Amino acid sequence: MSDTSPSEKPLNETWLILGASSAIARAFARAASAEADILLAGRDRTDMEATAADLRARSGRRAGVVAFDATDYASHAATVAQAKAFAGDGLLNIFLAFGTMPSQGEIDADPALIAKVIEANYTGAAHILHVAAPVLEARRAGRVVVLTSVAGDRGRLKNYVYGSAKAGLNAYLQGLRARLFRAGCTVTTVKPGPVDTAMSYGLNDMPMMAAPETVAAASLKAAKKGAETLYTPGIWLIIMTIIRLIPERIFKKLNI
Amino acid sequence: MTRWKKMTLTGWGRSHVASVEAARPERPRDLDEAMADTASGTLIAHGAGRAYGDSALNTNGRVVLTERLDRVLGFDAATGLVICEPGVTFANLMEIFLPRGFMPAASPGTSFATVGGALAADVHGKNHDRHGGFGDHVEWFDLLLADGTTRRVDAQNDAELFAATIGGMGLTGIVRAVAFRLLPNASPWVRVKERRIRDLDEYIEAFATIRDRSTFSVGWIDAVATGAALGRGILETAEFEAHDTLPKPRNPHRVPFDFPGFALNHFTVKAFNAQHYRRVPQTGRERRKSFAEFLYPLDALHGWNRIYGKRGFYQFQCVLPDAGARAGLRRLLEAISEAGNPSFLAVLKTLGRSGRGHLSFPMRGFTLALDFPRINGADGLLRRLEAITLDHQGRIYLAKDSLLTREGFRAMYPLLPRFERVLAKVDPASRLMSDQARRLGLKGAP
């Protein structure tokens, strides 16, 4: 291991993108690949190979693919080991972008979905981050960016199972942030409003859909600053502040 | 499971409006699912929506939006071969490859068009004499067929399907990857020479000399000028120029609302055109421009189609073979100025040779392109222009077409029977379908 400090010789950086087949992950990888190598992790290898090829053609930097299944916890150690090998002596950063969002109606019809929502959005995320944390701690540097959702800020009639999973993840990230802070690493919780992706496509016509590129660019910027929490687009900080302030006895009557 | 979203789509001219169900695949397998999910019913790929009429519309049917399939799958700097998903745009290609000295050999007049659309329309640019059309540079493509299988097609392994797909307006299948050669030794800068052209005769003569000498050439015509000034305009030619800086990114403006119908009338257009003509001094002028500014002048004005207001506009583009071009262009310009329909974007170019597709638009000759606000009489004018085009053995460009008749279409595209034989083979149930294909009587449309 070299003990050269980063200020003297900039270390090579790698972003491990967990859940690399989403539109936001693709946009983030493109933005980050201007200055870093990219390792895409997910289940759809064909799709990730295409994105990796795209990143190489655009930036000329390294882009690789590794198998990752959020709910196959036993496989997480292998994924992290491969990421560690890919990053070599350089820094390892993590962008976590996976999740699943069945509608509340689908969940009401089939409560078995609750376990899947919690597993994919909470347990899988917490588990892979827990497996990866020692790698970042050992390098005493690195950035973690996790996409959660404004839905985690308050349980709502229309989306409370998904929201509760994201709320759990938010609390987990607060703890992880404190832990990694002691090792010089940052953890950024990104809470996007509705984003125009395959997840939301065709569900309803929300007028305030953000482009994946907007969320990705803002996330990267926040990561570089080491920001703790990011609402993106920024308007959602105001909206969610108001929503959080509504007294529960009134909130319960609202149809949102 | 594919999620289909109900929406209203229009062509770029906003003359045609279609209610459709649209899927928007982000991964290759989403595309397979969308095709499999349409076991009955019809669908058509829809890229950037830059075809002017109804080419990428499918009223009460389905469309597959290709915008999220936007990855560059490979590039070989030794050969210039690039492999792209269909939603990659020319702006993407320029941004990625121009700084490295490569450019698409044939680029349409807007960089917002997609590679999938470029293949489907076999687009051409301002350098067709020199470099040919988009299809001339295609090595192979992966085509998702109506039966759900994907085939890698090249000029050898299936010459007929290859020729039917280049310029085939998306009717053979959905292209999921295209491999084509980029041109090396490109620069982000060009040296542009502009000069005034007094009338149509001078235009024909000027093009006869420059078409083999200049890399790029394009003529703008004042389509409201009449009499001795008929066909007057500005001729631009351009060559690449090395320069040690990169052009500043353009700062686009957006048309914020639909202009009212009266904004474009005979008088405003006449004044605009006259001013545009005098902008270039009598002695001509020469200057350096960014390649993008030269190739895509209108891309700096996002949503420029709104200038024509709610009713939209028609675009007309035909090509006339060299032999009858002078007489034919005169008749076209006379018909346009007689109709009094104010057109302020008339473009004259030369094309060098026929394309490789059964329905490829290019042939050696002169091509004239104009916009017409969709006012009373516009339909009749387009019918007259179609007749004049036919009289001079010309053809109309399907990517620009809105009103071409079935009879006119059959007469203009002599390889149509071969195209239809391929369709009968690869899509016997006519699942790939567009409003334009129905209008033109393709695929057994009643």
JSON list of C-alpha atoms in Angstrom, two decimals, chain B residues 31-102:
[
{"chain": "B", "resi": 31, "resn": "LEU", "atom": "CA", "xyz": [-37.74, -4.05, -26.22]},
{"chain": "B", "resi": 32, "resn": "ASP", "atom": "CA", "xyz": [-38.21, -7.79, -26.66]},
{"chain": "B", "resi": 33, "resn": "GLU", "atom": "CA", "xyz": [-41.05, -7.68, -24.16]},
{"chain": "B", "resi": 34, "resn": "ALA", "atom": "CA", "xyz": [-42.77, -4.81, -25.94]},
{"chain": "B", "resi": 35, "resn": "MET", "atom": "CA", "xyz": [-42.72, -6.73, -29.21]},
{"chain": "B", "resi": 36, "resn": "ALA", "atom": "CA", "xyz": [-43.91, -9.95, -27.53]},
{"chain": "B", "resi": 37, "resn": "ASP", "atom": "CA", "xyz": [-46.63, -8.03, -25.73]},
{"chain": "B", "resi": 38, "resn": "THR", "atom": "CA", "xyz": [-48.06, -6.86, -29.05]},
{"chain": "B", "resi": 39, "resn": "ALA", "atom": "CA", "xyz": [-48.98, -10.28, -30.41]},
{"chain": "B", "resi": 40, "resn": "SER", "atom": "CA", "xyz": [-52.06, -8.69, -31.88]},
{"chain": "B", "resi": 41, "resn": "GLY", "atom": "CA", "xyz": [-52.28, -5.06, -32.88]},
{"chain": "B", "resi": 42, "resn": "THR", "atom": "CA", "xyz": [-49.66, -2.93, -34.56]},
{"chain": "B", "resi": 43, "resn": "LEU", "atom": "CA", "xyz": [-46.62, -0.95, -33.59]},
{"chain": "B", "resi": 44, "resn": "ILE", "atom": "CA", "xyz": [-43.90, 1.29, -35.02]},
{"chain": "B", "resi": 45, "resn": "ALA", "atom": "CA", "xyz": [-40.64, 2.62, -33.62]},
{"chain": "B", "resi": 46, "resn": "HIS", "atom": "CA", "xyz": [-40.62, 6.34, -32.78]},
{"chain": "B", "resi": 47, "resn": "GLY", "atom": "CA", "xyz": [-37.26, 8.05, -32.30]},
{"chain": "B", "resi": 48, "resn": "ALA", "atom": "CA", "xyz": [-36.84, 11.79, -31.85]},
{"chain": "B", "resi": 49, "resn": "GLY", "atom": "CA", "xyz": [-40.09, 12.55, -33.67]},
{"chain": "B", "resi": 50, "resn": "ARG", "atom": "CA", "xyz": [-38.30, 14.58, -36.33]},
{"chain": "B", "resi": 51, "resn": "ALA", "atom": "CA", "xyz": [-40.07, 13.07, -39.32]},
{"chain": "B", "resi": 52, "resn": "TYR", "atom": "CA", "xyz": [-42.41, 15.85, -40.37]},
{"chain": "B", "resi": 53, "resn": "GLY", "atom": "CA", "xyz": [-45.61, 13.97, -41.17]},
{"chain": "B", "resi": 54, "resn": "ASP", "atom": "CA", "xyz": [-47.06, 10.65, -40.05]},
{"chain": "B", "resi": 55, "resn": "SER", "atom": "CA", "xyz": [-44.09, 8.29, -40.57]},
{"chain": "B", "resi": 56, "resn": "ALA", "atom": "CA", "xyz": [-43.65, 7.45, -36.89]},
{"chain": "B", "resi": 57, "resn": "LEU", "atom": "CA", "xyz": [-47.30, 7.70, -35.84]},
{"chain": "B", "resi": 58, "resn": "ASN", "atom": "CA", "xyz": [-49.71, 4.82, -35.41]},
{"chain": "B", "resi": 59, "resn": "THR", "atom": "CA", "xyz": [-53.22, 6.06, -34.62]},
{"chain": "B", "resi": 60, "resn": "ASN", "atom": "CA", "xyz": [-54.99, 3.84, -32.07]},
{"chain": "B", "resi": 61, "resn": "GLY", "atom": "CA", "xyz": [-52.04, 1.47, -32.23]},
{"chain": "B", "resi": 62, "resn": "ARG", "atom": "CA", "xyz": [-48.77, 1.27, -30.38]},
{"chain": "B", "resi": 63, "resn": "VAL", "atom": "CA", "xyz": [-45.38, 2.91, -30.69]},
{"chain": "B", "resi": 64, "resn": "VAL", "atom": "CA", "xyz": [-42.04, 2.05, -29.15]},
{"chain": "B", "resi": 65, "resn": "LEU", "atom": "CA", "xyz": [-40.17, 5.16, -28.05]},
{"chain": "B", "resi": 66, "resn": "THR", "atom": "CA", "xyz": [-36.48, 4.47, -28.63]},
{"chain": "B", "resi": 67, "resn": "GLU", "atom": "CA", "xyz": [-35.09, 7.55, -26.86]},
{"chain": "B", "resi": 68, "resn": "ARG", "atom": "CA", "xyz": [-33.79, 5.61, -23.84]},
{"chain": "B", "resi": 69, "resn": "LEU", "atom": "CA", "xyz": [-31.94, 3.06, -25.98]},
{"chain": "B", "resi": 70, "resn": "ASP", "atom": "CA", "xyz": [-29.15, 5.55, -26.38]},
{"chain": "B", "resi": 71, "resn": "ARG", "atom": "CA", "xyz": [-25.86, 3.78, -25.88]},
{"chain": "B", "resi": 72, "resn": "VAL", "atom": "CA", "xyz": [-22.77, 3.63, -28.04]},
{"chain": "B", "resi": 73, "resn": "LEU", "atom": "CA", "xyz": [-21.97, -0.07, -28.04]},
{"chain": "B", "resi": 74, "resn": "GLY", "atom": "CA", "xyz": [-18.54, 0.09, -29.59]},
{"chain": "B", "resi": 75, "resn": "PHE", "atom": "CA", "xyz": [-16.09, 2.18, -31.56]},
{"chain": "B", "resi": 76, "resn": "ASP", "atom": "CA", "xyz": [-12.96, 1.24, -33.50]},
{"chain": "B", "resi": 77, "resn": "ALA", "atom": "CA", "xyz": [-10.75, 4.24, -34.22]},
{"chain": "B", "resi": 78, "resn": "ALA", "atom": "CA", "xyz": [-8.75, 2.24, -36.78]},
{"chain": "B", "resi": 79, "resn": "THR", "atom": "CA", "xyz": [-11.77, 1.68, -39.05]},
{"chain": "B", "resi": 80, "resn": "GLY", "atom": "CA", "xyz": [-14.17, 4.35, -37.81]},
{"chain": "B", "resi": 81, "resn": "LEU", "atom": "CA", "xyz": [-16.81, 1.69, -37.25]},
{"chain": "B", "resi": 82, "resn": "VAL", "atom": "CA", "xyz": [-19.27, 2.68, -34.54]},
{"chain": "B", "resi": 83, "resn": "ILE", "atom": "CA", "xyz": [-22.09, 0.57, -33.16]},
{"chain": "B", "resi": 84, "resn": "CYS", "atom": "CA", "xyz": [-25.07, 2.39, -31.68]},
{"chain": "B", "resi": 85, "resn": "GLU", "atom": "CA", "xyz": [-28.41, 1.69, -30.14]},
{"chain": "B", "resi": 86, "resn": "PRO", "atom": "CA", "xyz": [-31.23, 3.29, -32.15]},
{"chain": "B", "resi": 87, "resn": "GLY", "atom": "CA", "xyz": [-31.87, 6.22, -29.80]},
{"chain": "B", "resi": 88, "resn": "VAL", "atom": "CA", "xyz": [-28.36, 7.67, -30.09]},
{"chain": "B", "resi": 89, "resn": "THR", "atom": "CA", "xyz": [-28.70, 11.11, -31.68]},
{"chain": "B", "resi": 90, "resn": "PHE", "atom": "CA", "xyz": [-26.44, 12.93, -34.09]},
{"chain": "B", "resi": 91, "resn": "ALA", "atom": "CA", "xyz": [-25.81, 15.45, -31.31]},
{"chain": "B", "resi": 92, "resn": "ASN", "atom": "CA", "xyz": [-24.48, 12.57, -29.18]},
{"chain": "B", "resi": 93, "resn": "LEU", "atom": "CA", "xyz": [-22.24, 11.40, -32.04]},
{"chain": "B", "resi": 94, "resn": "MET", "atom": "CA", "xyz": [-20.91, 14.90, -32.64]},
{"chain": "B", "resi": 95, "resn": "GLU", "atom": "CA", "xyz": [-20.24, 15.46, -28.95]},
{"chain": "B", "resi": 96, "resn": "ILE", "atom": "CA", "xyz": [-18.41, 12.17, -28.50]},
{"chain": "B", "resi": 97, "resn": "PHE", "atom": "CA", "xyz": [-16.55, 11.77, -31.77]},
{"chain": "B", "resi": 98, "resn": "LEU", "atom": "CA", "xyz": [-15.96, 15.18, -33.36]},
{"chain": "B", "resi": 99, "resn": "PRO", "atom": "CA", "xyz": [-13.28, 16.14, -30.81]},
{"chain": "B", "resi": 100, "resn": "ARG", "atom": "CA", "xyz": [-11.51, 12.92, -31.88]},
{"chain": "B", "resi": 101, "resn": "GLY", "atom": "CA", "xyz": [-11.74, 13.83, -35.56]},
{"chain": "B", "resi": 102, "resn": "PHE", "atom": "CA", "xyz": [-14.64, 11.60, -36.58]}
]
